[in-house]
Amino acid sequence: MRILIIAGLIVLCACSKAETPPPPLPHVSVAIPIQRDVTDWDDYVGRFEAVQDVEVLPRIAGTVQSILFREGVEVHKGQPLFIIDPRPYRAALEQARADLSKAQAAAANNRTELARAQKLIDAQAISREEFETKQANLRSGNADVAAARANVDAKALDLSFTTVRSPIDGRVSDKKVSIGTYVASGTTILTRVVSVSPIRFGFDGAESFYLKYIRQAREGERRSSRYAPNPVDIQLADEKQYRWHGEMQFVDNAIDPQSGTIRAHALVKNPGGFLVPGMFGRVRLLGSGSYRAMLVPDEAIVTDQTRRFVYVIGRDGKTAQRLVETGPLVEGLRVIREGVAPTDKVVIDGLAQMRPATAVDAKLVKLKPRAVDDAPTATSLSAPPPSEATAH
């Protein structure tokens, strides 16, 4: 009886083991990557600069008599800013005019004497030497007239310089002198005027970026900013979007050996003068031509010490690793330059316990953009990596 009971228990255990169901397959979500034509944008930091920045200095010496502008406001080219005491220069001009009249009178007298001498020489009443002296006196008198006239022009110019005018259209700074201050010609700074619109945005670019742009230009992917007005977008310190737009205008002719960077600037319209010199901002510059890319969520990309890869589902329903080359974010999704095909089913969640060649229960979902693409469309190299990109 004991033997029969034991045999029965063994049979029951065997049946129980045979009826245990296999563990369920891991549940994962997969998606087909979004395809986009992508343009890279490289990111820099810099500051705004005035196109024209002029320190106003007097062109004559004297005492400041009047100040004719309100500090910190817009002024026009030729607008009076300061009056320097004109009385010494007005007197000097009158003296120069008197000297001119004197020279003109002397020249007229010489002309009369020469005419008289001409008649006398014809009658052989004076010597040839005396006649030639009269001719020389007239030439000397004419030269004195020319010199006196030039002196009048110079004194009139000095008198006009007693009114100090704005050299450009722009915004004036504060006054650096007060009424009654004696100013020296070409030395004393009276004020400063900077142009308002357009305005420059200056920044420094790394040598690696410069090399990338040169190679792109040679291969026809992107024209050099030295010759083409490539677009830029600028974001101010308190802004979340790039709402200021401009065009590249200048790239320097040498790389600074101290910093390994090259200077450049863009020209930006500034209606109303909102932007001022010295203001900080971030700029993104067209960094590539257009290329085709796949977009996937950032969380679908697995990173180890040396590689980036994603998991895809094969025809056998098992996972496989795909090494990828990533790019910047576009529409809230990560650009995949290489490693993923348009038809691949990429695993986008459930990656914590994922292993290669694992059978999974995959649910297909549809990817959607996660952010608005707000950058302009523009017409790739891998190094250095761009900071941003836009789809179109």
Tab-separated table of C-alpha atoms in Angstrom:
chain	number	residue	atom	x	y	z
A	1	MET	CA	0.000	0.000	0.000
A	2	ARG	CA	2.861	2.383	0.916
A	3	ILE	CA	4.548	1.685	-2.404
A	4	LEU	CA	1.329	2.406	-4.296
A	5	ILE	CA	0.846	5.731	-2.509
A	6	ILE	CA	4.409	6.840	-3.313
A	7	ALA	CA	3.997	5.838	-6.971
A	8	GLY	CA	0.761	7.793	-7.180
A	9	LEU	CA	2.403	10.921	-5.755
A	10	ILE	CA	5.214	10.678	-8.316
A	11	VAL	CA	2.681	10.438	-11.147
A	12	LEU	CA	0.769	13.480	-9.800
A	13	CYS	CA	3.972	15.572	-9.585
A	14	ALA	CA	4.924	14.655	-13.119
A	15	CYS	CA	1.521	15.682	-14.416
A	16	SER	CA	1.718	18.977	-12.488
A	17	LYS	CA	5.098	19.812	-14.058
A	18	ALA	CA	3.900	19.013	-17.542
A	19	GLU	CA	0.918	21.334	-17.174
A	20	THR	CA	2.967	24.464	-15.970
A	21	PRO	CA	2.582	27.187	-18.690
A	22	PRO	CA	5.727	28.933	-20.074
A	23	PRO	CA	6.532	32.477	-18.788
A	24	PRO	CA	4.850	35.292	-20.767
A	25	LEU	CA	6.842	37.173	-23.406
A	26	PRO	CA	8.002	40.696	-22.471
A	27	HIS	CA	5.611	43.386	-23.681
A	28	VAL	CA	7.294	46.215	-25.629
A	29	SER	CA	6.169	49.062	-27.844
A	30	VAL	CA	7.779	49.469	-31.250
A	31	ALA	CA	7.483	52.193	-33.862
A	32	ILE	CA	8.544	52.939	-37.413
A	33	PRO	CA	10.977	55.939	-37.437
A	34	ILE	CA	9.761	59.261	-38.797
A	35	GLN	CA	11.603	60.329	-41.954
A	36	ARG	CA	12.622	63.939	-42.466
A	37	ASP	CA	14.863	66.028	-44.701
A	38	VAL	CA	17.094	67.621	-42.073
A	39	THR	CA	19.315	70.705	-42.040
A	40	ASP	CA	21.846	71.088	-39.223
A	41	TRP	CA	22.297	74.344	-37.306
A	42	ASP	CA	25.465	75.068	-35.314
A	43	ASP	CA	25.193	76.963	-32.047
A	44	TYR	CA	27.390	79.846	-30.836
A	45	VAL	CA	27.285	82.563	-28.195
A	46	GLY	CA	28.182	86.194	-28.782
A	47	ARG	CA	27.204	89.820	-28.369
A	48	PHE	CA	25.670	92.564	-30.429
A	49	GLU	CA	27.920	95.282	-31.838
A	50	ALA	CA	27.178	98.616	-33.461
A	51	VAL	CA	27.944	98.803	-37.166
A	52	GLN	CA	29.201	102.360	-36.582
A	53	ASP	CA	30.588	103.404	-33.201
A	54	VAL	CA	31.957	106.954	-33.144
A	55	GLU	CA	33.582	108.931	-30.350
A	56	VAL	CA	32.791	112.608	-30.937
A	57	LEU	CA	35.843	114.830	-30.484
A	58	PRO	CA	36.160	118.586	-31.153
A	59	ARG	CA	38.142	119.684	-34.207
A	60	ILE	CA	39.053	123.012	-32.606
A	61	ALA	CA	39.979	124.087	-29.069
A	62	GLY	CA	37.767	126.284	-26.943
A	63	THR	CA	35.187	126.548	-24.195
A	64	VAL	CA	31.897	124.630	-24.383
A	65	GLN	CA	29.133	127.210	-24.641
A	66	SER	CA	26.005	125.059	-25.210
A	67	ILE	CA	24.879	121.419	-25.153
A	68	LEU	CA	22.039	120.848	-27.577
A	69	PHE	CA	20.932	117.213	-27.181
A	70	ARG	CA	19.144	114.966	-24.740
A	71	GLU	CA	21.317	112.118	-23.517
A	72	GLY	CA	20.577	108.547	-24.635
A	73	VAL	CA	18.198	109.368	-27.497
A	74	GLU	CA	18.361	109.057	-31.275
A	75	VAL	CA	20.127	111.776	-33.258
A	76	HIS	CA	20.480	112.400	-36.969
A	77	LYS	CA	23.589	112.887	-39.025
A	78	GLY	CA	24.496	116.593	-38.991
A	79	GLN	CA	22.405	117.378	-35.919
A	80	PRO	CA	24.121	119.997	-33.648
A	81	LEU	CA	25.299	118.501	-30.362
A	82	PHE	CA	27.648	121.091	-28.826
A	83	ILE	CA	28.510	124.763	-29.385
A	84	ILE	CA	32.092	125.811	-28.643
A	85	ASP	CA	32.591	129.549	-28.065
A	86	PRO	CA	32.735	130.891	-31.640
A	87	ARG	CA	33.899	134.453	-30.899
A	88	PRO	CA	37.676	133.903	-31.295
A	89	TYR	CA	37.100	132.034	-34.545
A	90	ARG	CA	34.679	134.653	-35.857
A	91	ALA	CA	37.264	137.342	-35.165
A	92	ALA	CA	39.948	135.281	-36.869
A	93	LEU	CA	37.710	134.921	-39.905
A	94	GLU	CA	37.155	138.681	-40.074
A	95	GLN	CA	40.916	139.227	-39.846
A	96	ALA	CA	41.444	136.753	-42.681
A	97	ARG	CA	38.858	138.528	-44.809
A	98	ALA	CA	40.591	141.846	-44.157
A	99	ASP	CA	43.918	140.309	-45.191
A	100	LEU	CA	42.265	139.062	-48.368
A	101	SER	CA	40.946	142.563	-49.161
A	102	LYS	CA	44.403	143.983	-48.545
A	103	ALA	CA	45.995	141.407	-50.849
A	104	GLN	CA	43.400	142.040	-53.517
A	105	ALA	CA	44.054	145.813	-53.330
A	106	ALA	CA	47.801	145.265	-53.637
A	107	ALA	CA	47.270	142.978	-56.597
A	108	ALA	CA	45.043	145.565	-58.291
A	109	ASN	CA	47.705	148.225	-57.756
A	110	ASN	CA	50.364	145.937	-59.222
A	111	ARG	CA	48.121	145.297	-62.186
A	112	THR	CA	47.729	149.057	-62.788
A	113	GLU	CA	51.473	149.654	-62.491
A	114	LEU	CA	52.195	146.886	-64.956
A	115	ALA	CA	49.738	148.355	-67.452
A	116	ARG	CA	51.440	151.740	-67.097
A	117	ALA	CA	54.851	150.140	-67.437
A	118	GLN	CA	53.711	148.406	-70.599
A	119	LYS	CA	53.053	151.769	-72.244
A	120	LEU	CA	56.376	153.143	-71.023
A	121	ILE	CA	58.354	150.184	-72.262
A	122	ASP	CA	56.726	150.546	-75.663
A	123	ALA	CA	57.920	154.172	-75.689
A	124	GLN	CA	61.311	153.027	-74.368
A	125	ALA	CA	60.811	155.336	-71.340
A	126	ILE	CA	61.779	152.635	-68.774
A	127	SER	CA	64.297	149.848	-68.792
A	128	ARG	CA	63.467	146.218	-69.477
A	129	GLU	CA	64.629	145.344	-65.953
A	130	GLU	CA	62.125	147.725	-64.371
A	131	PHE	CA	59.329	146.332	-66.520
A	132	GLU	CA	60.146	142.769	-65.498
A	133	THR	CA	60.091	143.882	-61.850
A	134	LYS	CA	56.545	145.140	-62.338
A	135	GLN	CA	55.576	141.768	-63.825
A	136	ALA	CA	57.084	139.954	-60.832
A	137	ASN	CA	55.228	142.231	-58.423
A	138	LEU	CA	51.914	141.332	-60.086
A	139	ARG	CA	52.620	137.616	-59.896
A	140	SER	CA	53.556	137.943	-56.238
A	141	GLY	CA	50.408	139.956	-55.569
A	142	ASN	CA	48.226	137.307	-57.207
A	143	ALA	CA	49.867	134.643	-55.052
A	144	ASP	CA	49.192	136.710	-51.942
A	145	VAL	CA	45.526	136.916	-52.963
A	146	ALA	CA	45.328	133.136	-53.369
A	147	ALA	CA	46.985	132.588	-49.989
A	148	ALA	CA	44.661	135.083	-48.303
A	149	ARG	CA	41.625	133.433	-49.898
A	150	ALA	CA	42.769	130.018	-48.668
A	151	ASN	CA	43.248	131.458	-45.197
A	152	VAL	CA	39.683	132.800	-45.273
A	153	ASP	CA	38.428	129.317	-46.181
A	154	ALA	CA	40.438	127.780	-43.313
A	155	LYS	CA	39.154	130.317	-40.789
A	156	ALA	CA	35.575	129.802	-42.020
A	157	LEU	CA	36.048	126.056	-41.568
A	158	ASP	CA	37.315	126.583	-38.013
A	159	LEU	CA	34.268	128.740	-37.306
A	160	SER	CA	31.961	126.003	-38.613
A	161	PHE	CA	33.710	123.501	-36.318
A	162	THR	CA	32.525	125.487	-33.304
A	163	THR	CA	29.199	123.709	-33.876
A	164	VAL	CA	29.905	120.026	-33.172
A	165	ARG	CA	27.486	117.875	-35.153
A	166	SER	CA	26.578	114.199	-35.055
A	167	PRO	CA	28.686	112.327	-37.642
A	168	ILE	CA	26.099	109.549	-38.142
A	169	ASP	CA	22.477	108.589	-37.561
A	170	GLY	CA	22.307	106.729	-34.273
A	171	ARG	CA	21.813	106.864	-30.521
A	172	VAL	CA	23.881	109.316	-28.515
A	173	SER	CA	25.464	108.555	-25.149
A	174	ASP	CA	25.719	110.966	-22.224
A	175	LYS	CA	27.787	114.146	-22.365
A	176	LYS	CA	31.363	113.805	-21.174
A	177	VAL	CA	31.876	117.554	-20.617
A	178	SER	CA	29.892	120.379	-19.086
A	179	ILE	CA	29.198	123.945	-20.147
A	180	GLY	CA	32.309	125.995	-19.468
A	181	THR	CA	34.734	123.105	-19.963
A	182	TYR	CA	37.770	123.952	-22.079
A	183	VAL	CA	38.221	121.224	-24.699
A	184	ALA	CA	41.334	120.428	-26.717
A	185	SER	CA	41.245	119.827	-30.446
A	186	GLY	CA	41.216	116.113	-31.295
A	187	THR	CA	41.755	115.076	-27.662
A	188	THR	CA	38.725	115.699	-25.443
A	189	ILE	CA	35.905	113.157	-25.852
A	190	LEU	CA	32.573	114.984	-25.927
A	191	THR	CA	30.183	112.010	-26.298
A	192	ARG	CA	29.702	108.811	-28.266
A	193	VAL	CA	27.206	107.937	-31.008
A	194	VAL	CA	26.406	104.377	-32.123
A	195	SER	CA	24.274	103.322	-35.071
A	196	VAL	CA	21.052	101.490	-34.230
A	197	SER	CA	19.750	99.648	-37.288
A	198	PRO	CA	21.027	97.401	-38.651
A	199	ILE	CA	23.178	95.941	-35.879
A	200	ARG	CA	25.875	93.276	-35.912
A	201	PHE	CA	26.033	90.067	-33.897
A	202	GLY	CA	29.666	89.066	-33.365
A	203	PHE	CA	30.844	85.632	-32.265
A	204	ASP	CA	33.879	83.334	-32.375
A	205	GLY	CA	33.803	79.912	-34.052
A	206	ALA	CA	36.074	76.956	-33.328
A	207	GLU	CA	38.654	75.922	-35.906
A	208	SER	CA	36.898	72.556	-36.328
A	209	PHE	CA	33.704	74.294	-37.445
A	210	TYR	CA	35.654	76.457	-39.878
A	211	LEU	CA	37.257	73.350	-41.411
A	212	LYS	CA	33.841	71.730	-41.745
A	213	TYR	CA	32.419	74.752	-43.549
A	214	ILE	CA	35.381	74.950	-45.950
A	215	ARG	CA	34.994	71.294	-46.908
A	216	GLN	CA	31.249	71.681	-47.338
A	217	ALA	CA	31.812	74.659	-49.633
A	218	ARG	CA	34.284	72.696	-51.762
A	219	GLU	CA	31.880	69.761	-52.037
A	220	GLY	CA	28.923	72.001	-52.886
A	221	GLU	CA	26.896	71.150	-49.758
A	222	ARG	CA	26.869	74.650	-48.286
A	223	ARG	CA	28.262	77.969	-49.487
A	224	SER	CA	30.872	79.698	-47.364
A	225	SER	CA	29.583	82.505	-45.140
A	226	ARG	CA	32.499	84.589	-46.388
A	227	TYR	CA	30.747	84.902	-49.757
A	228	ALA	CA	27.105	83.932	-49.122
A	229	PRO	CA	24.541	85.523	-46.744
A	230	ASN	CA	23.833	82.274	-44.874
A	231	PRO	CA	20.881	82.653	-42.483
A	232	VAL	CA	21.258	82.961	-38.706
A	233	ASP	CA	18.707	82.942	-35.888
A	234	ILE	CA	19.365	84.649	-32.553
A	235	GLN	CA	17.919	84.025	-29.109
A	236	LEU	CA	18.225	86.638	-26.369
A	237	ALA	CA	19.015	85.807	-22.755
A	238	ASP	CA	15.367	85.927	-21.617
A	239	GLU	CA	13.836	84.248	-24.679
A	240	LYS	CA	12.973	80.619	-25.359
A	241	GLN	CA	12.778	80.907	-29.127
A	242	TYR	CA	15.035	82.243	-31.846
A	243	ARG	CA	12.958	85.240	-32.880
A	244	TRP	CA	15.678	87.481	-34.356
A	245	HIS	CA	16.889	86.704	-37.854
A	246	GLY	CA	19.819	87.914	-39.870
A	247	GLU	CA	22.440	87.032	-42.462
A	248	MET	CA	26.145	86.320	-42.267
A	249	GLN	CA	28.266	89.247	-43.423
A	250	PHE	CA	31.863	88.668	-42.347
A	251	VAL	CA	34.348	85.880	-41.580
A	252	ASP	CA	37.845	86.912	-40.541
A	253	ASN	CA	40.940	86.081	-42.584
A	254	ALA	CA	42.896	84.283	-39.836
A	255	ILE	CA	42.431	82.014	-36.820
A	256	ASP	CA	43.525	83.418	-33.472
A	257	PRO	CA	46.455	81.216	-32.339
A	258	GLN	CA	45.722	82.031	-28.692
A	259	SER	CA	42.138	80.749	-28.654
A	260	GLY	CA	41.965	78.580	-31.782
A	261	THR	CA	38.873	80.458	-32.960
A	262	ILE	CA	37.978	82.704	-35.875
A	263	ARG	CA	35.891	85.886	-35.655
A	264	ALA	CA	32.670	86.350	-37.590
A	265	HIS	CA	29.577	88.499	-37.487
A	266	ALA	CA	26.070	88.599	-38.896
A	267	LEU	CA	23.917	91.587	-39.794
A	268	VAL	CA	20.524	91.817	-38.081
A	269	LYS	CA	17.662	94.240	-38.696
A	270	ASN	CA	16.830	96.228	-35.578
A	271	PRO	CA	13.612	98.197	-36.103
A	272	GLY	CA	12.875	100.463	-33.185
A	273	GLY	CA	16.378	99.992	-31.767
A	274	PHE	CA	15.373	97.194	-29.356
A	275	LEU	CA	18.777	95.527	-29.652
A	276	VAL	CA	21.721	97.479	-28.237
A	277	PRO	CA	25.492	96.944	-28.454
A	278	GLY	CA	26.870	94.651	-25.775
A	279	MET	CA	23.684	92.607	-25.440
A	280	PHE	CA	24.302	88.845	-25.039
A	281	GLY	CA	22.655	86.181	-27.210
A	282	ARG	CA	22.845	82.701	-28.707
A	283	VAL	CA	23.025	82.313	-32.463
A	284	ARG	CA	22.462	79.286	-34.643
A	285	LEU	CA	24.097	79.286	-38.032
A	286	LEU	CA	23.249	77.132	-41.041
A	287	GLY	CA	25.559	74.151	-40.521
A	288	SER	CA	24.906	71.757	-43.398
A	289	GLY	CA	23.078	71.049	-46.580
A	290	SER	CA	19.877	69.017	-46.526
A	291	TYR	CA	20.076	65.267	-45.851
A	292	ARG	CA	17.620	62.408	-45.140
A	293	ALA	CA	17.412	61.214	-41.530
A	294	MET	CA	15.344	58.970	-39.256
A	295	LEU	CA	13.789	60.360	-36.067
A	296	VAL	CA	13.259	58.291	-32.923
A	297	PRO	CA	12.636	59.151	-29.245
A	298	ASP	CA	15.711	59.738	-27.104
A	299	GLU	CA	14.647	57.004	-24.699
A	300	ALA	CA	14.898	54.402	-27.482
A	301	ILE	CA	18.669	54.933	-27.699
A	302	VAL	CA	20.857	52.859	-25.382
A	303	THR	CA	24.293	54.186	-24.542
A	304	ASP	CA	27.211	52.270	-23.086
A	305	GLN	CA	30.766	53.467	-22.598
A	306	THR	CA	31.698	53.582	-26.283
A	307	ARG	CA	28.556	52.961	-28.361
A	308	ARG	CA	25.015	54.064	-29.049
A	309	PHE	CA	22.506	51.529	-30.296
A	310	VAL	CA	18.823	50.745	-30.569
A	311	TYR	CA	16.880	47.493	-30.470
A	312	VAL	CA	14.828	46.507	-33.506
A	313	ILE	CA	12.422	43.593	-33.967
A	314	GLY	CA	13.391	41.104	-36.677
A	315	ARG	CA	11.091	38.945	-38.792
A	316	ASP	CA	11.447	36.127	-36.254
A	317	GLY	CA	9.959	38.378	-33.549
A	318	LYS	CA	13.249	38.628	-31.670
A	319	THR	CA	15.288	41.692	-30.794
A	320	ALA	CA	18.539	42.705	-32.447
A	321	GLN	CA	20.994	45.532	-31.728
A	322	ARG	CA	21.732	48.225	-34.306
A	323	LEU	CA	24.647	50.596	-33.812
A	324	VAL	CA	23.584	54.139	-34.720
A	325	GLU	CA	25.120	57.535	-35.414
A	326	THR	CA	23.009	60.182	-33.740
A	327	GLY	CA	22.485	63.865	-34.439
A	328	PRO	CA	20.644	66.755	-32.803
A	329	LEU	CA	17.001	66.975	-31.765
A	330	VAL	CA	14.382	67.706	-34.424
A	331	GLU	CA	10.716	68.198	-33.486
A	332	GLY	CA	11.555	66.779	-30.060
A	333	LEU	CA	12.979	63.531	-31.521
A	334	ARG	CA	16.589	62.442	-31.990
A	335	VAL	CA	18.133	62.398	-35.461
A	336	ILE	CA	19.590	59.036	-36.529
A	337	ARG	CA	21.992	59.562	-39.400
A	338	GLU	CA	23.050	55.933	-39.858
A	339	GLY	CA	22.098	52.526	-38.503
A	340	VAL	CA	18.292	52.494	-38.876
A	341	ALA	CA	16.304	51.744	-42.021
A	342	PRO	CA	12.940	53.388	-42.835
A	343	THR	CA	11.144	50.051	-42.347
A	344	ASP	CA	12.762	49.005	-39.052
A	345	LYS	CA	10.564	48.513	-36.018
A	346	VAL	CA	12.445	50.256	-33.219
A	347	VAL	CA	11.773	49.337	-29.588
A	348	ILE	CA	10.827	52.531	-27.753
A	349	ASP	CA	9.991	51.230	-24.256
A	350	GLY	CA	10.595	48.208	-22.042
A	351	LEU	CA	14.354	48.459	-22.568
A	352	ALA	CA	15.361	47.875	-18.943
A	353	GLN	CA	15.620	44.063	-19.302
A	354	MET	CA	16.114	43.923	-23.046
A	355	ARG	CA	18.757	41.548	-24.416
A	356	PRO	CA	19.711	40.640	-27.996
A	357	ALA	CA	17.847	37.709	-29.576
A	358	THR	CA	15.000	37.969	-27.088
A	359	ALA	CA	11.499	37.001	-28.195
A	360	VAL	CA	9.027	39.755	-27.302
A	361	ASP	CA	5.372	40.607	-27.578
A	362	ALA	CA	5.615	43.798	-29.696
A	363	LYS	CA	2.866	46.355	-29.980
A	364	LEU	CA	3.193	48.739	-32.937
A	365	VAL	CA	2.544	52.410	-32.132
A	366	LYS	CA	2.804	55.512	-34.287
A	367	LEU	CA	5.437	58.143	-33.586
A	368	LYS	CA	4.429	61.800	-33.550
A	369	PRO	CA	6.540	64.962	-33.330
A	370	ARG	CA	6.963	66.166	-29.767
A	371	ALA	CA	7.842	69.793	-30.469
A	372	VAL	CA	7.199	72.473	-33.051
A	373	ASP	CA	9.904	72.940	-35.666
A	374	ASP	CA	10.270	76.742	-35.587
A	375	ALA	CA	13.508	77.263	-37.528
A	376	PRO	CA	13.747	78.326	-41.190
A	377	THR	CA	14.285	75.941	-44.068
A	378	ALA	CA	17.722	76.019	-45.700
A	379	THR	CA	19.466	74.210	-48.536
A	380	SER	CA	26.818	66.292	-43.960
A	381	LEU	CA	29.563	66.105	-42.266
A	382	SER	CA	29.970	64.246	-38.977
A	383	ALA	CA	32.543	66.342	-37.138
A	384	PRO	CA	32.058	68.433	-35.212
A	385	PRO	CA	28.476	67.456	-34.291
A	386	PRO	CA	25.912	70.238	-34.697
A	387	SER	CA	23.982	71.455	-31.709
A	388	GLU	CA	20.606	71.620	-33.472
A	389	ALA	CA	18.866	70.732	-36.697
A	390	THR	CA	15.562	71.497	-38.413
A	391	ALA	CA	13.304	69.362	-40.571
A	392	HIS	CA	11.539	70.461	-43.746
